[in-house]
């Protein structure tokens, strides 16, 4: 059975708790920043986008040349007249090309907050 779409707009909350709709960039955690996002899906049980991955673990290199990655949002939760994605997973296109410091960064199952409504 296919899950039904939620009623109202769908958001993701960034690390600061700011609600964003299909953002072009977002800071998911203190260490994970995604940018240049191009959304393929939004509003259903999962949302997917391709874009660039960066964060303090890859500076200075990725300030000018961030890593290609896919962002998947899941755990859609209805709140009053809107919904939020609760989890994010970032998959680097070439994980073997990431610096050693990336080994200490969580890219899978990132828990996203939901702002108070």
CSV table of N, CA and C in Angstrom, one decimal:
chain,number,residue,atom,x,y,z
A,1,UNK,N,0.8,-1.2,0.0
A,1,UNK,CA,0.0,0.0,0.0
A,1,UNK,C,0.9,1.2,0.0
A,2,UNK,N,0.6,2.2,-0.8
A,2,UNK,CA,1.3,3.4,-0.9
A,2,UNK,C,0.9,4.4,0.2
A,3,UNK,N,1.8,5.0,1.0
A,3,UNK,CA,1.4,6.0,2.0
A,3,UNK,C,0.8,7.2,1.3
A,4,UNK,N,-0.2,7.8,1.9
A,4,UNK,CA,-0.8,9.0,1.3
A,4,UNK,C,0.1,10.2,1.6
A,5,UNK,N,-0.1,11.2,0.8
A,5,UNK,CA,0.6,12.5,1.0
A,5,UNK,C,0.0,13.2,2.2
A,6,UNK,N,0.8,14.0,2.8
A,6,UNK,CA,0.3,14.7,4.0
A,6,UNK,C,-0.4,15.9,3.6
A,7,UNK,N,-1.2,16.5,4.5
A,7,UNK,CA,-2.0,17.7,4.3
A,7,UNK,C,-1.1,18.9,4.6
A,8,UNK,N,-1.1,19.9,3.8
A,8,UNK,CA,-0.4,21.1,4.0
A,8,UNK,C,1.1,21.0,3.5
A,9,UNK,N,1.8,22.1,3.8
A,9,UNK,CA,3.2,22.2,3.3
A,9,UNK,C,4.1,21.3,4.0
A,10,UNK,N,5.2,20.9,3.4
A,10,UNK,CA,6.2,20.0,4.0
A,10,UNK,C,7.5,20.8,4.1
A,11,UNK,N,8.2,20.6,5.3
A,11,UNK,CA,9.4,21.3,5.6
A,11,UNK,C,10.5,20.4,6.1
A,12,UNK,N,11.7,20.9,6.1
A,12,UNK,CA,12.8,20.3,6.8
A,12,UNK,C,13.3,21.4,7.7
A,13,UNK,N,13.7,21.1,9.0
A,13,UNK,CA,14.3,22.1,9.9
A,13,UNK,C,15.8,21.9,9.9
A,14,UNK,N,16.5,23.1,9.7
A,14,UNK,CA,18.0,23.0,9.7
A,14,UNK,C,18.5,22.9,11.1
A,15,UNK,N,19.8,22.9,11.3
A,15,UNK,CA,20.4,22.8,12.6
A,15,UNK,C,20.0,23.9,13.6
A,16,UNK,N,19.6,25.0,13.1
A,16,UNK,CA,19.2,26.1,13.9
A,16,UNK,C,17.7,26.1,14.2
A,17,UNK,N,17.0,25.1,13.6
A,17,UNK,CA,15.5,25.0,13.8
A,17,UNK,C,14.7,25.8,12.9
A,18,UNK,N,15.3,26.3,11.8
A,18,UNK,CA,14.6,27.1,10.8
A,18,UNK,C,13.9,26.2,9.8
A,19,UNK,N,12.6,26.4,9.6
A,19,UNK,CA,11.8,25.6,8.7
A,19,UNK,C,12.1,26.0,7.3
A,20,UNK,N,12.5,25.0,6.4
A,20,UNK,CA,12.8,25.3,5.0
A,20,UNK,C,12.0,24.4,4.1
A,21,UNK,N,11.5,24.9,3.0
A,21,UNK,CA,10.8,24.2,2.0
A,21,UNK,C,11.7,24.0,0.8
A,22,UNK,N,12.0,22.8,0.4
A,22,UNK,CA,12.8,22.5,-0.8
A,22,UNK,C,14.0,23.5,-0.8
A,23,UNK,N,14.8,23.5,0.2
A,23,UNK,CA,15.9,24.5,0.2
A,23,UNK,C,17.0,24.2,-0.8
A,24,UNK,N,17.7,25.2,-1.2
A,24,UNK,CA,18.9,25.0,-2.1
A,24,UNK,C,20.1,24.7,-1.3
A,25,UNK,N,20.1,25.0,0.0
A,25,UNK,CA,21.1,24.6,0.9
A,25,UNK,C,20.6,24.5,2.3
A,26,UNK,N,21.3,23.7,3.2
A,26,UNK,CA,20.9,23.6,4.5
A,26,UNK,C,22.0,23.0,5.4
A,27,UNK,N,22.1,23.5,6.6
A,27,UNK,CA,23.1,23.0,7.5
A,27,UNK,C,22.3,22.0,8.4
A,28,UNK,N,22.6,20.7,8.1
A,28,UNK,CA,21.9,19.7,8.8
A,28,UNK,C,22.3,19.4,10.2
A,29,UNK,N,23.6,19.6,10.5
A,29,UNK,CA,24.2,19.5,11.8
A,29,UNK,C,25.4,20.5,11.8
A,30,UNK,N,26.0,20.5,13.0
A,30,UNK,CA,27.2,21.4,13.1
A,30,UNK,C,28.3,21.0,12.1
A,31,UNK,N,28.3,19.7,11.6
A,31,UNK,CA,29.4,19.2,10.8
A,31,UNK,C,28.9,18.9,9.3
A,32,UNK,N,27.6,19.0,9.0
A,32,UNK,CA,27.2,18.5,7.7
A,32,UNK,C,26.4,19.7,7.1
A,33,UNK,N,26.9,20.2,6.0
A,33,UNK,CA,26.2,21.2,5.2
A,33,UNK,C,26.0,20.7,3.8
A,34,UNK,N,24.8,20.9,3.3
A,34,UNK,CA,24.5,20.5,1.9
A,34,UNK,C,24.1,21.8,1.1
A,35,UNK,N,24.6,21.9,-0.1
A,35,UNK,CA,24.3,23.1,-0.9
A,35,UNK,C,24.0,22.7,-2.4
A,36,UNK,N,23.6,23.7,-3.1
A,36,UNK,CA,23.3,23.5,-4.6
A,36,UNK,C,22.4,22.3,-4.8
A,37,UNK,N,21.4,22.2,-3.9
A,37,UNK,CA,20.5,21.1,-3.9
A,37,UNK,C,19.5,21.2,-5.1
A,38,UNK,N,19.3,20.1,-5.8
A,38,UNK,CA,18.4,20.0,-6.9
A,38,UNK,C,17.4,18.8,-6.5
A,39,UNK,N,16.2,19.2,-6.2
A,39,UNK,CA,15.2,18.2,-5.7
A,39,UNK,C,14.6,17.4,-6.8
A,40,UNK,N,14.6,16.0,-6.6
A,40,UNK,CA,13.9,15.1,-7.5
A,40,UNK,C,12.5,14.8,-7.0
A,41,UNK,N,12.4,14.6,-5.6
A,41,UNK,CA,11.2,14.3,-5.0
A,41,UNK,C,11.0,15.2,-3.7
A,42,UNK,N,9.8,15.6,-3.4
A,42,UNK,CA,9.5,16.4,-2.2
A,42,UNK,C,8.0,16.2,-1.9
A,43,UNK,N,7.8,16.0,-0.6
A,43,UNK,CA,6.4,16.0,-0.1
A,43,UNK,C,5.8,14.6,0.2
A,44,UNK,N,6.5,13.6,-0.3
A,44,UNK,CA,6.1,12.2,-0.1
A,44,UNK,C,6.8,11.6,1.1
A,45,UNK,N,6.7,10.3,1.3
A,45,UNK,CA,7.4,9.7,2.4
A,45,UNK,C,8.9,9.9,2.4
A,46,UNK,N,9.5,10.0,1.3
A,46,UNK,CA,10.9,10.4,1.2
A,46,UNK,C,11.1,11.5,0.2
A,47,UNK,N,12.1,12.3,0.4
A,47,UNK,CA,12.5,13.4,-0.5
A,47,UNK,C,14.0,13.2,-0.9
A,48,UNK,N,14.3,13.4,-2.2
A,48,UNK,CA,15.7,13.2,-2.6
A,48,UNK,C,16.1,14.3,-3.4
A,49,UNK,N,17.4,14.7,-3.2
A,49,UNK,CA,18.1,15.7,-3.9
A,49,UNK,C,19.5,15.4,-4.2
A,50,UNK,N,20.1,15.9,-5.2
A,50,UNK,CA,21.5,15.9,-5.5
A,50,UNK,C,22.1,17.2,-5.2
A,51,UNK,N,23.3,17.3,-4.8
A,51,UNK,CA,23.9,18.6,-4.5
A,51,UNK,C,25.4,18.4,-4.0
A,52,UNK,N,25.8,19.3,-3.2
A,52,UNK,CA,27.2,19.3,-2.7
A,52,UNK,C,27.2,19.2,-1.2
A,53,UNK,N,28.3,18.5,-0.7
A,53,UNK,CA,28.5,18.2,0.7
A,53,UNK,C,29.7,18.9,1.2
A,54,UNK,N,29.6,19.5,2.3
A,54,UNK,CA,30.8,20.2,3.0
A,54,UNK,C,30.6,20.3,4.5
A,55,UNK,N,31.5,20.9,5.1
A,55,UNK,CA,31.5,21.1,6.6
A,55,UNK,C,32.9,21.4,7.1
A,56,UNK,N,33.0,21.7,8.3
A,56,UNK,CA,34.3,22.0,8.9
A,56,UNK,C,35.3,20.9,8.8
A,57,UNK,N,34.9,19.7,8.6
A,57,UNK,CA,35.8,18.5,8.5
A,57,UNK,C,36.6,18.5,7.2
A,58,UNK,N,36.2,19.3,6.2
A,58,UNK,CA,36.9,19.2,4.9
A,58,UNK,C,37.5,20.6,4.5
A,59,UNK,N,37.5,21.5,5.4
A,59,UNK,CA,38.1,22.8,5.0
A,59,UNK,C,39.6,22.7,5.0
A,60,UNK,N,40.3,23.4,4.2
A,60,UNK,CA,39.9,24.5,3.3
A,60,UNK,C,39.4,23.9,1.9
A,61,UNK,N,39.7,22.7,1.6
A,61,UNK,CA,39.4,22.2,0.2
A,61,UNK,C,38.0,22.4,-0.2
A,62,UNK,N,37.0,22.0,0.6
A,62,UNK,CA,35.7,22.0,0.1
A,62,UNK,C,35.0,23.3,0.2
A,63,UNK,N,35.7,24.3,0.7
A,63,UNK,CA,35.1,25.7,0.6
A,63,UNK,C,35.0,26.1,-0.8
A,64,UNK,N,35.9,25.7,-1.7
A,64,UNK,CA,35.9,26.0,-3.1
A,64,UNK,C,35.4,24.9,-4.0
A,65,UNK,N,35.5,23.7,-3.5
A,65,UNK,CA,35.2,22.5,-4.3
A,65,UNK,C,34.5,21.4,-3.4
A,66,UNK,N,33.2,21.6,-3.0
A,66,UNK,CA,32.5,20.7,-2.1
A,66,UNK,C,32.3,19.3,-2.9
A,67,UNK,N,32.0,18.3,-2.1
A,67,UNK,CA,31.9,16.9,-2.7
A,67,UNK,C,30.4,16.7,-3.2
A,68,UNK,N,30.3,16.0,-4.3
A,68,UNK,CA,29.0,15.6,-4.9
A,68,UNK,C,28.4,14.6,-3.9
A,69,UNK,N,27.1,14.8,-3.7
A,69,UNK,CA,26.4,13.9,-2.8
A,69,UNK,C,24.9,13.8,-3.1
A,70,UNK,N,24.2,12.8,-2.6
A,70,UNK,CA,22.8,12.7,-2.6
A,70,UNK,C,22.2,12.8,-1.2
A,71,UNK,N,21.2,13.6,-1.0
A,71,UNK,CA,20.5,13.8,0.2
A,71,UNK,C,19.2,13.1,0.2
A,72,UNK,N,18.9,12.3,1.2
A,72,UNK,CA,17.6,11.6,1.3
A,72,UNK,C,17.0,12.0,2.6
A,73,UNK,N,15.7,12.5,2.6
A,73,UNK,CA,15.0,12.8,3.8
A,73,UNK,C,13.9,11.8,4.0
A,74,UNK,N,13.6,11.4,5.2
A,74,UNK,CA,12.6,10.4,5.5
A,74,UNK,C,12.0,10.7,6.9
A,75,UNK,N,11.1,9.9,7.3
A,75,UNK,CA,10.4,10.0,8.6
A,75,UNK,C,9.4,11.2,8.6
A,76,UNK,N,8.7,11.3,7.5
A,76,UNK,CA,7.7,12.5,7.4
A,76,UNK,C,6.7,12.4,8.6
A,77,UNK,N,6.6,13.5,9.3
A,77,UNK,CA,5.7,13.6,10.5
A,77,UNK,C,4.8,14.8,10.3
A,78,UNK,N,3.5,14.5,10.4
A,78,UNK,CA,2.5,15.5,10.4
A,78,UNK,C,2.4,16.3,11.7
A,79,UNK,N,2.4,17.7,11.5
A,79,UNK,CA,2.3,18.6,12.7
A,79,UNK,C,1.2,19.6,12.3
A,80,UNK,N,0.1,19.6,13.1
A,80,UNK,CA,-1.0,20.6,12.8
A,80,UNK,C,-1.3,20.6,11.3
A,81,UNK,N,-1.0,21.8,10.7
A,81,UNK,CA,-1.3,21.9,9.2
A,81,UNK,C,-0.1,21.9,8.3
A,82,UNK,N,0.9,21.2,8.8
A,82,UNK,CA,2.2,21.1,8.0
A,82,UNK,C,2.9,19.7,8.4
A,83,UNK,N,3.9,19.4,7.7
A,83,UNK,CA,4.7,18.2,8.0
A,83,UNK,C,6.2,18.5,7.9
A,84,UNK,N,7.0,17.7,8.7
A,84,UNK,CA,8.4,17.8,8.7
A,84,UNK,C,9.1,16.5,8.5
A,85,UNK,N,10.2,16.5,7.7
A,85,UNK,CA,11.0,15.3,7.6
A,85,UNK,C,11.9,15.2,8.9
A,86,UNK,N,12.0,14.0,9.5
A,86,UNK,CA,12.7,13.8,10.8
A,86,UNK,C,14.1,13.3,10.6
A,87,UNK,N,14.4,12.7,9.5
A,87,UNK,CA,15.7,12.1,9.3
A,87,UNK,C,16.3,12.4,8.0
A,88,UNK,N,17.7,12.5,8.0
A,88,UNK,CA,18.4,12.8,6.7
A,88,UNK,C,19.6,11.8,6.6
A,89,UNK,N,19.9,11.4,5.4
A,89,UNK,CA,21.0,10.6,5.1
A,89,UNK,C,21.7,11.3,3.9
A,90,UNK,N,23.0,11.5,4.0
A,90,UNK,CA,23.8,12.1,3.0
A,90,UNK,C,24.8,11.0,2.5
A,91,UNK,N,24.7,10.8,1.2
A,91,UNK,CA,25.6,9.8,0.5
A,91,UNK,C,26.5,10.4,-0.4
A,92,UNK,N,27.8,10.5,0.0
A,92,UNK,CA,28.8,11.1,-0.9
A,92,UNK,C,28.9,10.2,-2.2
A,93,UNK,N,29.0,10.9,-3.4
A,93,UNK,CA,29.1,10.2,-4.6
A,93,UNK,C,30.4,9.3,-4.6
A,94,UNK,N,31.5,9.8,-4.1
A,94,UNK,CA,32.7,9.1,-4.1
A,94,UNK,C,33.3,9.1,-2.6
A,95,UNK,N,32.7,8.2,-1.7
A,95,UNK,CA,33.1,8.3,-0.3
A,95,UNK,C,34.6,8.1,-0.2
A,96,UNK,N,35.3,7.3,-1.1
A,96,UNK,CA,36.7,7.1,-0.9
A,96,UNK,C,37.5,8.4,-1.2
A,97,UNK,N,36.9,9.4,-1.7
A,97,UNK,CA,37.6,10.6,-2.0
A,97,UNK,C,37.5,11.6,-0.8
A,98,UNK,N,36.7,11.3,0.2
A,98,UNK,CA,36.6,12.2,1.3
A,98,UNK,C,37.9,12.2,2.2
A,99,UNK,N,38.2,13.3,2.9
A,99,UNK,CA,39.4,13.3,3.7
A,99,UNK,C,39.1,12.4,5.0
A,100,UNK,N,40.2,12.0,5.6
A,100,UNK,CA,40.2,11.1,6.8
A,100,UNK,C,39.2,11.6,7.9
A,101,UNK,N,39.2,13.0,8.0
A,101,UNK,CA,38.3,13.6,9.1
A,101,UNK,C,36.9,13.2,8.9
A,102,UNK,N,36.5,12.9,7.7
A,102,UNK,CA,35.1,12.6,7.4
A,102,UNK,C,34.6,11.3,8.1
A,103,UNK,N,35.6,10.5,8.5
A,103,UNK,CA,35.3,9.2,9.2
A,103,UNK,C,34.7,9.4,10.6
A,104,UNK,N,34.8,10.6,11.1
A,104,UNK,CA,34.3,11.0,12.4
A,104,UNK,C,32.9,11.7,12.3
A,105,UNK,N,32.4,11.9,11.1
A,105,UNK,CA,31.2,12.6,10.9
A,105,UNK,C,30.0,11.7,10.6
A,106,UNK,N,28.9,11.9,11.2
A,106,UNK,CA,27.7,11.1,10.9
A,106,UNK,C,27.0,11.6,9.7
A,107,UNK,N,26.9,10.8,8.7
A,107,UNK,CA,26.2,11.1,7.4
A,107,UNK,C,24.9,10.3,7.3
A,108,UNK,N,24.7,9.2,8.0
A,108,UNK,CA,23.6,8.3,8.0
A,108,UNK,C,22.7,8.6,9.2
A,109,UNK,N,21.4,8.6,8.9
A,109,UNK,CA,20.4,8.6,10.0
A,109,UNK,C,20.5,9.9,10.9
A,110,UNK,N,20.8,11.0,10.2
A,110,UNK,CA,20.9,12.3,11.0
A,110,UNK,C,19.5,12.6,11.5
A,111,UNK,N,19.3,12.9,12.8
A,111,UNK,CA,18.0,13.2,13.4
A,111,UNK,C,17.8,14.7,13.2
A,112,UNK,N,16.7,15.1,12.6
A,112,UNK,CA,16.4,16.5,12.4
A,112,UNK,C,15.3,16.9,13.4
A,113,UNK,N,15.4,18.2,13.8
A,113,UNK,CA,14.5,18.7,14.8
A,113,UNK,C,13.2,19.1,14.1
A,114,UNK,N,12.2,19.3,14.9
A,114,UNK,CA,10.9,19.9,14.5
A,114,UNK,C,10.7,21.1,15.3
A,115,UNK,N,10.6,22.3,14.7
A,115,UNK,CA,10.4,23.5,15.5
A,115,UNK,C,9.0,23.5,16.2
A,116,UNK,N,9.0,24.2,17.3
A,116,UNK,CA,7.7,24.3,18.1
A,116,UNK,C,6.7,24.9,17.2
A,117,UNK,N,5.5,24.4,17.1
A,117,UNK,CA,4.4,25.0,16.3
A,117,UNK,C,3.4,25.6,17.1
